[in-house]
Coordinates of C-alpha atoms in Angstrom, one line a residue:
X1 CA 9.2 31.4 -33.3
X2 CA 7.1 34.2 -34.9
X3 CA 5.5 33.9 -38.2
X4 CA 8.1 36.2 -39.7
X5 CA 10.8 33.7 -38.8
X6 CA 9.2 30.6 -40.1
X7 CA 11.1 29.2 -43.0
X8 CA 14.2 31.4 -42.4
X9 CA 17.6 30.4 -40.9
X10 CA 17.3 32.9 -38.1
X11 CA 16.3 31.3 -34.8
X12 CA 13.7 32.8 -32.5
X13 CA 15.2 35.5 -30.3
X14 CA 16.0 34.2 -26.7
X15 CA 13.7 36.9 -25.4
X16 CA 11.8 39.8 -27.0
X17 CA 13.4 43.2 -27.0
X18 CA 11.4 46.0 -25.3
X19 CA 10.1 48.9 -27.4
X20 CA 12.6 51.2 -25.7
X21 CA 15.5 48.8 -26.1
X22 CA 19.0 50.3 -26.7
X23 CA 21.9 49.1 -28.8
X24 CA 23.4 47.6 -25.7
X25 CA 20.2 45.7 -25.0
X26 CA 20.3 44.3 -28.5
X27 CA 24.0 43.3 -28.2
X28 CA 23.2 41.3 -25.0
X29 CA 20.2 39.6 -26.6
X30 CA 22.0 38.8 -29.8
X31 CA 25.0 37.3 -27.9
X32 CA 22.6 35.1 -26.0
X33 CA 21.5 33.6 -29.4
X34 CA 25.1 32.3 -29.5
X35 CA 25.1 31.0 -26.0
X36 CA 26.7 33.8 -24.2
X37 CA 25.1 34.1 -20.8
X38 CA 28.1 35.0 -18.6
X39 CA 30.4 38.0 -19.0
X40 CA 33.7 38.4 -17.1
X41 CA 34.8 42.0 -16.6
X42 CA 35.2 45.2 -14.5
X43 CA 32.9 48.2 -14.9
X44 CA 33.8 51.7 -16.2
X45 CA 32.1 54.6 -17.8
X46 CA 33.1 53.5 -21.2
X47 CA 30.7 50.5 -20.9
X48 CA 28.0 52.1 -18.9
X49 CA 25.5 51.4 -21.6
X50 CA 26.4 47.7 -21.6
X51 CA 26.3 47.2 -17.8
X52 CA 23.0 49.1 -17.7
X53 CA 21.6 46.6 -20.3
X54 CA 22.8 43.7 -18.2
X55 CA 21.1 45.2 -15.2
X56 CA 17.8 45.5 -17.1
X57 CA 18.0 41.9 -18.4
X58 CA 15.6 39.7 -16.5
X59 CA 16.9 36.5 -18.1
X60 CA 19.7 34.2 -16.8
X61 CA 22.6 36.4 -17.8
X62 CA 25.4 37.1 -15.3
X63 CA 28.2 39.7 -15.0
X64 CA 31.1 38.4 -13.0
X65 CA 33.0 41.2 -11.4
X66 CA 36.7 40.3 -11.1
X67 CA 39.4 42.5 -9.6
X68 CA 41.4 43.2 -12.8
X69 CA 40.6 43.1 -16.5
X70 CA 43.5 40.7 -17.1
X71 CA 41.6 38.2 -15.0
X72 CA 38.5 38.8 -17.2
X73 CA 40.5 37.7 -20.3
X74 CA 41.9 34.6 -18.6
X75 CA 38.6 33.7 -17.1
X76 CA 36.8 33.9 -20.4
X77 CA 39.4 31.6 -22.0
X78 CA 39.1 29.2 -19.1
X79 CA 35.3 29.3 -19.1
X80 CA 35.3 27.5 -22.5
X81 CA 38.1 25.1 -21.5
X82 CA 36.1 23.9 -18.5
X83 CA 32.9 23.5 -20.4
X84 CA 31.1 26.6 -19.2
X85 CA 29.7 27.5 -22.6
X86 CA 30.6 27.6 -26.3
X87 CA 32.0 31.1 -26.1
X88 CA 33.8 33.2 -23.6
X89 CA 32.9 36.8 -23.2
X90 CA 34.9 39.7 -21.9
X91 CA 33.4 43.1 -21.1
X92 CA 35.8 45.9 -20.3
X93 CA 35.9 49.7 -20.4
X94 CA 37.8 52.0 -22.7
X95 CA 41.5 52.9 -22.5
X96 CA 43.2 51.2 -19.5
X97 CA 40.5 48.5 -19.2
X98 CA 41.0 47.5 -22.8
X99 CA 44.8 47.5 -22.3
X100 CA 44.6 45.4 -19.1
X101 CA 42.5 42.7 -20.8
X102 CA 45.1 41.9 -23.5
X103 CA 47.2 39.4 -21.6
X104 CA 44.2 37.1 -20.8
X105 CA 42.9 37.5 -24.4
X106 CA 46.3 36.4 -25.8
X107 CA 46.0 33.3 -23.6
X108 CA 42.7 32.5 -25.4
X109 CA 44.2 33.2 -28.8
X110 CA 47.3 31.1 -28.3
X111 CA 45.3 28.2 -26.8
X112 CA 42.7 28.4 -29.5
X113 CA 39.7 29.2 -27.3
X114 CA 36.7 31.1 -28.8
X115 CA 36.3 34.4 -27.0
X116 CA 34.4 37.6 -27.9
X117 CA 35.8 40.8 -26.3
X118 CA 33.5 43.7 -25.9
X119 CA 35.5 46.9 -25.4
X120 CA 34.2 50.3 -24.5
X121 CA 35.4 53.3 -26.4
X122 CA 35.3 57.1 -26.5
X123 CA 32.0 58.6 -27.8
X124 CA 31.9 59.0 -31.5
X125 CA 31.4 62.8 -31.1
X126 CA 34.7 63.0 -29.2
X127 CA 36.9 60.6 -31.2
X128 CA 40.0 62.2 -32.5
X129 CA 40.0 65.0 -30.0
X130 CA 42.5 63.6 -27.4
X131 CA 39.7 62.7 -25.0
X132 CA 40.3 61.1 -21.6
X133 CA 41.3 57.4 -22.0
X134 CA 41.1 57.7 -25.8
X135 CA 43.3 54.9 -27.3
X136 CA 43.4 53.6 -30.9
X137 CA 41.6 50.3 -30.0
X138 CA 41.5 49.1 -33.6
X139 CA 45.2 49.3 -33.8
X140 CA 45.7 47.9 -30.2
X141 CA 43.5 44.9 -30.9
X142 CA 44.5 44.2 -34.5
X143 CA 46.8 41.3 -33.5
X144 CA 44.9 39.6 -30.7
X145 CA 41.6 39.9 -32.6
X146 CA 43.1 39.5 -36.1
X147 CA 40.4 37.1 -37.2
X148 CA 37.6 39.7 -36.8
X149 CA 37.7 43.2 -35.3
X150 CA 35.2 46.0 -35.9
X151 CA 33.9 49.1 -34.4
X152 CA 30.1 49.5 -34.0
X153 CA 29.1 52.9 -35.2
X154 CA 25.4 52.5 -36.1
X155 CA 22.5 50.6 -34.5
X156 CA 21.8 48.7 -37.7
X157 CA 25.2 47.0 -37.4
X158 CA 24.5 45.1 -34.2
X159 CA 23.1 42.0 -35.8
X160 CA 25.7 41.4 -38.4
X161 CA 28.7 42.4 -36.3
X162 CA 27.7 40.3 -33.3
X163 CA 26.9 37.3 -35.6
X164 CA 30.2 37.6 -37.5
X165 CA 32.2 38.0 -34.3
X166 CA 30.7 34.9 -32.7
X167 CA 30.7 32.8 -35.9
X168 CA 34.4 33.6 -36.5
X169 CA 35.4 33.0 -32.9
X170 CA 33.8 29.6 -33.0
X171 CA 34.9 28.5 -36.5
X172 CA 38.5 29.6 -36.1
X173 CA 38.6 29.0 -32.3
X174 CA 40.2 32.4 -31.6
X175 CA 39.5 35.8 -30.2
X176 CA 37.3 38.4 -31.9
X177 CA 36.5 41.9 -30.7
X178 CA 33.9 44.6 -31.0
X179 CA 34.7 48.2 -30.1
X180 CA 31.7 49.9 -28.7
X181 CA 31.7 53.8 -28.6
X182 CA 29.9 55.0 -25.5
X183 CA 27.2 57.1 -27.1
X184 CA 26.3 54.4 -29.6
X185 CA 25.5 51.9 -26.8
X186 CA 22.6 54.1 -25.7
X187 CA 21.0 54.7 -29.1
X188 CA 17.7 53.0 -29.9
X189 CA 18.1 49.5 -31.1
X190 CA 17.4 48.5 -34.7
X191 CA 16.7 44.7 -34.4
X192 CA 15.6 44.4 -38.0
X193 CA 17.7 46.4 -40.4
X194 CA 16.0 47.7 -43.6
X195 CA 15.8 45.4 -46.6
X196 CA 17.8 47.8 -48.6
X197 CA 21.2 48.4 -50.2
X198 CA 24.1 48.7 -47.6
X199 CA 22.4 46.7 -44.9
X200 CA 22.8 43.0 -43.8
X201 CA 20.4 40.3 -42.6
X202 CA 22.6 37.6 -40.9
X203 CA 22.0 34.3 -39.2
X204 CA 22.9 33.3 -35.6
X205 CA 23.0 29.6 -36.5
X206 CA 26.6 28.3 -35.9
X207 CA 28.4 26.9 -38.9
X208 CA 29.2 23.2 -39.1
X209 CA 32.8 22.2 -38.6
X210 CA 35.2 19.6 -40.2
X211 CA 34.3 16.1 -39.1
X212 CA 36.0 13.2 -40.9
X213 CA 38.7 13.4 -43.6
X214 CA 38.3 11.6 -46.9
X215 CA 38.3 7.8 -46.8
X216 CA 41.4 7.5 -48.9
X217 CA 43.4 9.6 -46.6
X218 CA 42.2 7.6 -43.5
X219 CA 43.2 4.4 -45.3
X220 CA 46.7 5.8 -46.0
X221 CA 47.1 6.8 -42.4
X222 CA 46.0 3.3 -41.3
X223 CA 48.7 1.8 -43.6
X224 CA 51.4 4.0 -42.2
X225 CA 50.5 3.3 -38.5
X226 CA 49.6 -0.3 -38.9
X227 CA 53.0 -1.3 -40.3
X228 CA 54.8 -0.1 -37.2
X229 CA 55.9 -2.2 -34.3
X230 CA 56.7 0.5 -31.8
X231 CA 54.0 3.2 -32.1
X232 CA 53.9 6.4 -30.1
X233 CA 50.9 8.7 -29.6
X234 CA 51.1 12.3 -28.6
X235 CA 47.7 13.8 -27.6
X236 CA 46.9 17.4 -26.9
X237 CA 43.8 19.5 -26.1
X238 CA 42.3 18.6 -29.5
X239 CA 41.8 15.1 -28.2
X240 CA 39.6 16.3 -25.3
X241 CA 36.1 14.7 -25.8
X242 CA 37.7 11.8 -27.6
X243 CA 39.0 9.9 -24.6
X244 CA 37.4 6.6 -25.5
X245 CA 38.6 6.8 -29.1
X246 CA 42.2 7.6 -28.0
X247 CA 42.2 4.6 -25.7
X248 CA 40.8 2.2 -28.4
X249 CA 43.3 3.4 -31.0
X250 CA 46.1 3.1 -28.5
X251 CA 45.1 -0.5 -27.7
X252 CA 44.7 -1.4 -31.4
X253 CA 48.2 -0.1 -32.2
X254 CA 49.8 -1.3 -29.0
X255 CA 51.0 2.3 -28.5
X256 CA 52.4 4.2 -25.6
X257 CA 50.7 7.6 -25.1
X258 CA 52.4 10.9 -24.1
X259 CA 50.4 14.0 -23.4
X260 CA 50.8 17.7 -23.8
X261 CA 49.8 19.6 -20.7
X262 CA 46.6 20.9 -22.3
X263 CA 45.6 17.4 -23.2
X264 CA 46.2 15.9 -19.8
X265 CA 42.6 14.8 -19.2
X266 CA 42.3 13.0 -22.5
X267 CA 43.8 9.9 -20.9
X268 CA 43.9 8.1 -17.6
X269 CA 47.3 8.7 -16.1
X270 CA 47.1 5.6 -13.9
X271 CA 47.4 3.4 -17.0
X272 CA 50.8 1.7 -17.5
X273 CA 51.0 2.7 -21.1
X274 CA 50.4 6.4 -20.4
X275 CA 53.9 7.9 -20.1
X276 CA 52.6 11.3 -19.0
X277 CA 53.8 14.8 -19.9
X278 CA 56.2 15.6 -22.7
X279 CA 58.8 18.4 -23.1
X280 CA 61.1 20.1 -20.6
X281 CA 58.7 19.4 -17.7
X282 CA 57.8 16.0 -19.1
X283 CA 58.8 12.5 -18.0
X284 CA 61.7 10.2 -18.8
X285 CA 59.4 7.5 -20.3
X286 CA 57.9 10.1 -22.6
X287 CA 61.4 11.0 -23.8
X288 CA 62.1 7.2 -24.3
X289 CA 58.8 6.7 -26.1
X290 CA 59.7 9.3 -28.7
X291 CA 63.3 8.3 -29.1
X292 CA 62.6 4.6 -29.6
X293 CA 59.3 4.6 -31.6
X294 CA 59.1 3.7 -35.3
X295 CA 55.6 5.3 -35.9
X296 CA 54.0 8.4 -34.5
X297 CA 50.4 9.5 -34.3
X298 CA 49.8 13.1 -33.2
X299 CA 46.2 13.9 -32.1
X300 CA 45.2 17.5 -31.5
X301 CA 48.6 18.7 -30.3
X302 CA 51.1 21.3 -31.5
X303 CA 53.7 20.9 -28.7
X304 CA 56.5 23.2 -30.0
X305 CA 59.6 21.7 -28.6
X306 CA 61.0 19.9 -31.6
X307 CA 63.8 18.2 -29.7
X308 CA 61.2 16.1 -27.9
X309 CA 59.8 14.6 -31.0
X310 CA 61.5 11.6 -32.7
X311 CA 64.6 12.5 -34.8
X312 CA 63.4 13.4 -38.3
X313 CA 63.2 10.3 -40.5
X314 CA 63.0 7.8 -37.7
X315 CA 59.2 7.5 -37.4
X316 CA 56.7 8.0 -40.2
X317 CA 54.0 10.1 -38.7
X318 CA 50.2 10.8 -39.0
X319 CA 48.7 14.0 -37.5
X320 CA 45.0 14.8 -36.8
X321 CA 43.8 18.3 -36.2
X322 CA 40.6 20.2 -36.9
X323 CA 42.7 23.1 -38.3
X324 CA 44.5 22.1 -41.4
X325 CA 47.0 25.0 -41.1
X326 CA 48.4 23.3 -38.0
X327 CA 49.3 20.0 -39.7
X328 CA 52.9 19.1 -40.4
X329 CA 54.0 22.2 -38.5
X330 CA 56.2 20.5 -35.8
X331 CA 57.2 17.2 -37.4
X332 CA 57.6 16.0 -41.0
X333 CA 54.3 14.0 -41.2
X334 CA 53.4 11.7 -44.0
X335 CA 49.6 11.8 -43.7
X336 CA 47.7 14.9 -42.4
X337 CA 44.1 14.4 -41.5
X338 CA 41.9 17.5 -41.1
X339 CA 39.0 16.6 -38.9
X340 CA 37.6 16.4 -35.4
X341 CA 39.4 14.0 -33.2
X342 CA 36.6 11.6 -32.1
X343 CA 35.0 10.8 -35.5
X344 CA 38.4 10.8 -37.2
X345 CA 39.9 8.3 -34.7
X346 CA 36.8 6.1 -35.1
X347 CA 37.3 6.1 -38.9
X348 CA 41.0 5.3 -38.4
X349 CA 40.1 2.4 -36.0
X350 CA 37.7 0.9 -38.6
X351 CA 40.5 1.2 -41.3
X352 CA 43.0 -0.5 -39.0
X353 CA 40.7 -3.5 -38.7
X354 CA 40.5 -6.0 -35.9
X355 CA 43.3 -7.6 -34.0
X356 CA 45.4 -6.7 -31.1
X357 CA 48.5 -4.5 -31.6
X358 CA 52.1 -5.5 -30.7
X359 CA 52.5 -6.3 -27.0
X360 CA 56.3 -6.3 -26.5
X361 CA 56.6 -2.6 -27.1
X362 CA 53.9 -1.9 -24.6
X363 CA 55.7 -4.0 -22.0
X364 CA 58.8 -2.0 -22.5
X365 CA 56.9 1.3 -22.1
X366 CA 55.0 0.0 -19.1
X367 CA 58.3 -1.0 -17.4
X368 CA 59.9 2.4 -18.0
X369 CA 56.8 4.2 -16.8
X370 CA 56.6 2.1 -13.6
X371 CA 60.3 2.7 -12.9
X372 CA 59.9 6.5 -13.4
X373 CA 56.8 6.7 -11.2
X374 CA 58.6 4.8 -8.4
X375 CA 61.6 7.2 -8.7
X376 CA 59.4 10.2 -8.6
X377 CA 57.7 9.0 -5.5
X378 CA 61.1 8.5 -3.8
X379 CA 62.0 12.0 -4.8
X380 CA 58.8 13.4 -3.3
X381 CA 59.6 11.6 0.0
X382 CA 63.1 12.9 0.3
X383 CA 63.7 15.4 3.1
X384 CA 63.9 19.1 2.2
X385 CA 64.1 22.4 4.0
X386 CA 61.5 22.8 5.3
X387 CA 59.1 20.9 3.0
X388 CA 59.6 19.1 -0.3
X389 CA 57.2 20.7 -2.8
X390 CA 56.9 17.4 -4.7
X391 CA 55.4 15.8 -1.6
X392 CA 52.5 18.2 -1.7
X393 CA 51.6 17.1 -5.2
X394 CA 52.1 13.4 -4.7
X395 CA 50.0 13.5 -1.6
X396 CA 47.3 15.5 -3.3
X397 CA 47.1 13.1 -6.2
X398 CA 46.2 10.2 -3.9
X399 CA 43.3 12.2 -2.4
X400 CA 41.7 14.0 -5.3
X401 CA 37.9 13.6 -5.6
X402 CA 36.7 12.0 -8.8
X403 CA 35.0 15.1 -10.0
X404 CA 37.7 17.6 -9.0
X405 CA 38.7 20.5 -11.2
X406 CA 42.4 21.6 -11.2
X407 CA 43.7 25.0 -12.2
X408 CA 47.5 25.2 -12.5
X409 CA 49.8 28.2 -12.7
X410 CA 53.0 28.7 -14.6
X411 CA 56.4 27.9 -13.0
X412 CA 57.7 25.1 -10.7
X413 CA 54.0 24.4 -9.9
X414 CA 53.6 23.2 -13.5
X415 CA 56.5 20.8 -13.2
X416 CA 55.3 19.2 -10.0
X417 CA 51.8 18.9 -11.4
X418 CA 53.1 17.3 -14.6
X419 CA 55.2 14.8 -12.7
X420 CA 53.0 13.8 -9.8
X421 CA 49.3 14.4 -10.4
X422 CA 47.6 11.3 -11.9
X423 CA 44.6 12.8 -13.7
X424 CA 41.8 10.3 -14.3
X425 CA 38.5 10.3 -16.2
X426 CA 35.9 12.6 -14.9
X427 CA 38.4 15.3 -13.8
X428 CA 38.9 18.7 -15.4
X429 CA 42.3 20.4 -15.5
X430 CA 43.8 23.3 -17.4
X431 CA 46.4 26.0 -17.5
X432 CA 47.8 28.8 -19.7
X433 CA 49.3 26.2 -22.1
X434 CA 50.9 28.2 -24.9
X435 CA 51.3 31.8 -23.5
X436 CA 52.6 30.2 -20.3
X437 CA 51.6 33.3 -18.4
X438 CA 52.0 33.6 -14.7
X439 CA 48.8 34.6 -12.9
X440 CA 46.5 32.3 -14.9
X441 CA 45.5 29.8 -12.1
X442 CA 43.2 32.0 -10.0
X443 CA 41.3 33.3 -13.1
X444 CA 41.0 29.8 -14.3
X445 CA 39.8 28.6 -10.9
X446 CA 37.2 31.2 -10.8
X447 CA 35.9 30.4 -14.3
X448 CA 35.8 26.7 -13.5
X449 CA 33.7 27.3 -10.4
X450 CA 31.3 29.5 -12.3
X451 CA 31.0 26.8 -15.0
X452 CA 30.5 24.0 -12.4
X453 CA 29.6 25.5 -9.0
X454 CA 28.7 22.0 -7.8
X455 CA 32.2 20.6 -8.2
X456 CA 35.3 20.9 -5.9
X457 CA 38.3 22.9 -7.1
X458 CA 42.0 22.9 -6.4
X459 CA 44.2 25.8 -7.6
X460 CA 48.0 25.1 -7.6
X461 CA 49.9 28.4 -7.5
X462 CA 53.5 29.6 -6.9
X463 CA 54.2 32.5 -4.6
X464 CA 55.2 34.7 -7.6
X465 CA 51.9 34.3 -9.3
X466 CA 50.0 34.6 -6.0
X467 CA 51.6 38.0 -5.4
X468 CA 51.0 39.0 -9.0
X469 CA 47.2 38.7 -8.9
X470 CA 46.2 35.8 -6.7
X471 CA 45.9 37.7 -3.5
X472 CA 43.6 40.1 -5.2
X473 CA 41.4 37.5 -6.8
X474 CA 40.9 35.8 -3.4
X475 CA 38.7 38.8 -2.8
X476 CA 36.6 37.7 -5.8
X477 CA 36.4 34.2 -4.2
X478 CA 35.2 35.9 -1.0
X479 CA 32.6 37.8 -2.9
X480 CA 31.0 34.8 -4.6
X481 CA 31.8 31.5 -2.8
X482 CA 28.7 31.4 -0.7
X483 CA 26.6 31.2 -3.9
X484 CA 28.4 28.0 -5.0
X485 CA 26.7 24.7 -4.4
X486 CA 30.0 23.1 -3.5
X487 CA 32.1 25.6 -1.5
X488 CA 35.3 23.7 -1.7
X489 CA 37.9 26.0 -3.4
X490 CA 41.4 25.0 -2.3
X491 CA 44.3 27.3 -3.1
X492 CA 47.8 25.8 -2.6
X493 CA 50.5 28.4 -2.5
X494 CA 54.1 27.2 -2.9
X495 CA 55.9 29.7 -0.7
X496 CA 59.7 29.4 -1.4
X497 CA 60.4 33.1 -1.5
X498 CA 61.9 32.7 -4.9
X499 CA 60.9 33.0 -8.6
X500 CA 62.3 29.5 -8.7
X501 CA 61.6 28.5 -12.3
X502 CA 63.5 31.5 -13.6
X503 CA 66.3 31.0 -11.1
X504 CA 66.8 27.5 -12.4
X505 CA 66.6 28.7 -16.0
X506 CA 69.4 31.3 -15.2
X507 CA 71.5 28.5 -13.7
X508 CA 71.0 25.8 -16.3
X509 CA 71.0 27.9 -19.5
X510 CA 73.1 30.9 -18.7
X511 CA 75.5 29.5 -16.1
X512 CA 74.6 32.5 -14.0
X513 CA 74.0 32.4 -10.2
X514 CA 70.6 33.4 -8.9
X515 CA 70.2 37.2 -8.9
X516 CA 68.5 38.0 -5.6
X517 CA 67.4 41.5 -6.6
X518 CA 65.2 40.0 -9.4
X519 CA 64.4 36.6 -7.9
X520 CA 63.7 36.8 -4.2
X521 CA 60.1 37.5 -3.1
X522 CA 58.7 38.8 0.2
X523 CA 57.6 36.1 2.6
X524 CA 53.8 36.6 3.0
X525 CA 51.5 34.8 5.4
X526 CA 49.0 33.8 2.6
X527 CA 46.9 31.7 5.0
X528 CA 46.3 34.7 7.2
X529 CA 45.1 36.7 4.3
X530 CA 42.6 33.9 3.5
X531 CA 41.4 34.1 7.1
X532 CA 41.0 37.8 6.9
X533 CA 38.7 37.2 4.0
X534 CA 36.5 34.7 5.9
X535 CA 38.1 31.5 4.6
X536 CA 40.1 28.7 6.2
X537 CA 43.9 29.2 6.4
X538 CA 46.4 26.4 6.7
X539 CA 50.2 26.6 7.3
X540 CA 52.5 23.8 6.3
X541 CA 56.0 24.0 7.5
X542 CA 56.7 20.3 8.2
X543 CA 56.2 17.3 6.0
X544 CA 54.2 15.5 8.7
X545 CA 51.4 18.1 8.2
X546 CA 50.8 17.5 4.5
X547 CA 48.4 14.6 4.5
X548 CA 46.2 16.1 7.3
X549 CA 46.0 19.5 5.7
X550 CA 44.9 18.1 2.4
X551 CA 42.3 16.0 4.1
X552 CA 40.9 19.0 6.0
X553 CA 40.9 21.3 2.9
X554 CA 39.2 18.8 0.7
X555 CA 36.5 18.2 3.3
X556 CA 36.0 21.9 4.3
X557 CA 32.7 23.8 4.1
X558 CA 34.4 26.9 2.8
X559 CA 37.4 27.9 0.7
X560 CA 40.8 27.1 2.1
X561 CA 44.2 28.9 1.5
X562 CA 47.2 26.7 2.1
X563 CA 50.5 28.5 2.8
X564 CA 53.2 25.8 2.2
X565 CA 56.8 26.7 3.1
X566 CA 58.8 24.7 0.5
X567 CA 62.4 24.3 -0.4
X568 CA 63.6 26.7 -3.2
X569 CA 66.5 24.4 -3.9
X570 CA 64.3 21.6 -5.2
X571 CA 65.5 20.7 -8.7
X572 CA 63.3 20.4 -11.7
X573 CA 65.2 17.7 -13.6
X574 CA 64.4 17.6 -17.3
X575 CA 63.8 14.1 -18.8
X576 CA 67.1 14.4 -20.5
X577 CA 69.7 16.3 -18.5
X578 CA 72.4 17.5 -21.0
X579 CA 76.0 18.0 -20.4
X580 CA 75.7 21.7 -21.1
X581 CA 72.9 22.1 -18.5
X582 CA 75.0 20.3 -15.9
X583 CA 78.1 22.4 -16.8
X584 CA 76.1 25.6 -16.5
X585 CA 74.5 24.7 -13.2
X586 CA 77.9 23.8 -11.8
X587 CA 79.3 27.1 -13.1
X588 CA 76.5 29.0 -11.3
X589 CA 77.5 27.3 -8.0
X590 CA 81.2 28.1 -8.6
X591 CA 80.3 31.8 -9.3
X592 CA 78.8 32.2 -5.9
X593 CA 75.1 31.3 -6.2
X594 CA 73.4 32.4 -2.9
X595 CA 71.8 29.0 -2.6
X596 CA 74.9 26.9 -3.5
X597 CA 74.5 24.8 -0.5
X598 CA 70.9 23.9 -1.3
X599 CA 71.8 23.1 -4.9
X600 CA 74.3 20.6 -3.7
X601 CA 72.1 19.3 -1.0
X602 CA 69.1 18.6 -3.3
X603 CA 70.9 18.2 -6.6
X604 CA 73.0 15.2 -5.9
X605 CA 70.1 13.0 -4.6
X606 CA 67.8 14.3 -7.3
X607 CA 70.2 13.3 -10.1
X608 CA 70.9 9.9 -8.5
X609 CA 67.3 9.1 -8.1
X610 CA 66.1 10.3 -11.5
X611 CA 69.0 9.0 -13.7
X612 CA 70.1 5.9 -11.9
X613 CA 70.5 2.9 -14.3
X614 CA 67.4 0.6 -14.4

């Protein structure tokens, strides 16, 4: 720290700027003060100043070149989710590059991940003239970056705009964006603005966040929960990092615990009192937990399906969230605690006092959970044409390394992951949890490997998402994998030649048969594409191959692409199959669904196995 910095709240710069430093050099250096050392993006002339600055930087700063700007947005979101750094960073060019990035950035916004987007723009001298690729970026980004969005028009703005963008992204856990005109990027840097009217001197010290709610509120929460005999807990991504506290509070209350998909790794799914996922893709014991509880504790979750919460008035509820605006949003709670999950749960545990919680309720939940798990295993082992997709996930769960990272795509893949993969402490897993966008798994997988290159990774992807962007991002894997300390990067592709999740939605909600023109997909030899790129390729077209393929892939010395030919008729049975859903599915069959035989073949055993009386 220089003498000029002593006694101020501005930390020493991570490296000194050269005398000939540009605005772009200053941006890179100032972002490093906030912990940004990795950028996901794709080059273009609108960000030439920024990429030149990254090239000049001799410090440990990395630009990860992906195949599409959408991937950059997803990867920046996932980089934070997998613990790669406090902030995700996207660097994309003007016009089409900025437009492409939006989907991935919305994933970050909806899943509350702090990401800063750096977007190139037309030179100031050409703005308003209808220049090539000129788009009104301030209008385009005003929703996704509503918390903070600004255009940098003068070198003296760098410090306060970067500081505010980073501080806001971290404090509100959202997306912020800076629009960078091309000519401004190459102007001489002004690292120390004048001490004069109209200039700012800002700090790059992060702000403290909420920790523990007032003691009186915690006591009130303990009174509500402690008076219950059948307590349910719902934990989401806000509980990540509070795994021990979640377990201790659950033990003290004698509670069963259901999880939102983003909060999967907050609990050990081998425990008998962990009922697993909640919602349409959730488990039957989670449905039972919510319908029979008399108290509810929600920790860091805003799962939006209201029909999967207890009926209003049945269970007095307490909710914990670091963002007070999210409290009481999904269920009529009695006590709302604004605070970080871990210290708030510790305070709640102290207020609850000693003594074991009720045991009879836990035995009920454990029995329901054991029965469900047994029925799901039987479902996975049932024959299909040619392979039952559930078998792939059940078999994988038994073989996962302790330190594995999982990246999951949107679709039937999500359902089988939620039902069959028993995540345990030490693992990392995530997906596009609120935007529910197809095409998220490969960017997530890449971000996870850059965050932890010494850990194995498994990406679980449907053929629709694989064709959307997965085949292209395998090129990114081929570009970088030899630099990873652990080369294991396993990509499972569920090849059923059908956008199956949407097909089932059409049947169950609309009573309409599958529409082949919109639903059927080309049959691609994904394993051969992997081999062309220098990876291992594996084909699964018989259930007897599943165990051996997983074993080889998880022990391989290079990435592996598994092309699994699975049955498109495999039903995703919701935890509570309504009469309307059954009627609509039957109507689809009667109206000539092209896979009517498969629906009957797989539907009857699935219903009998899932909903048989205990």
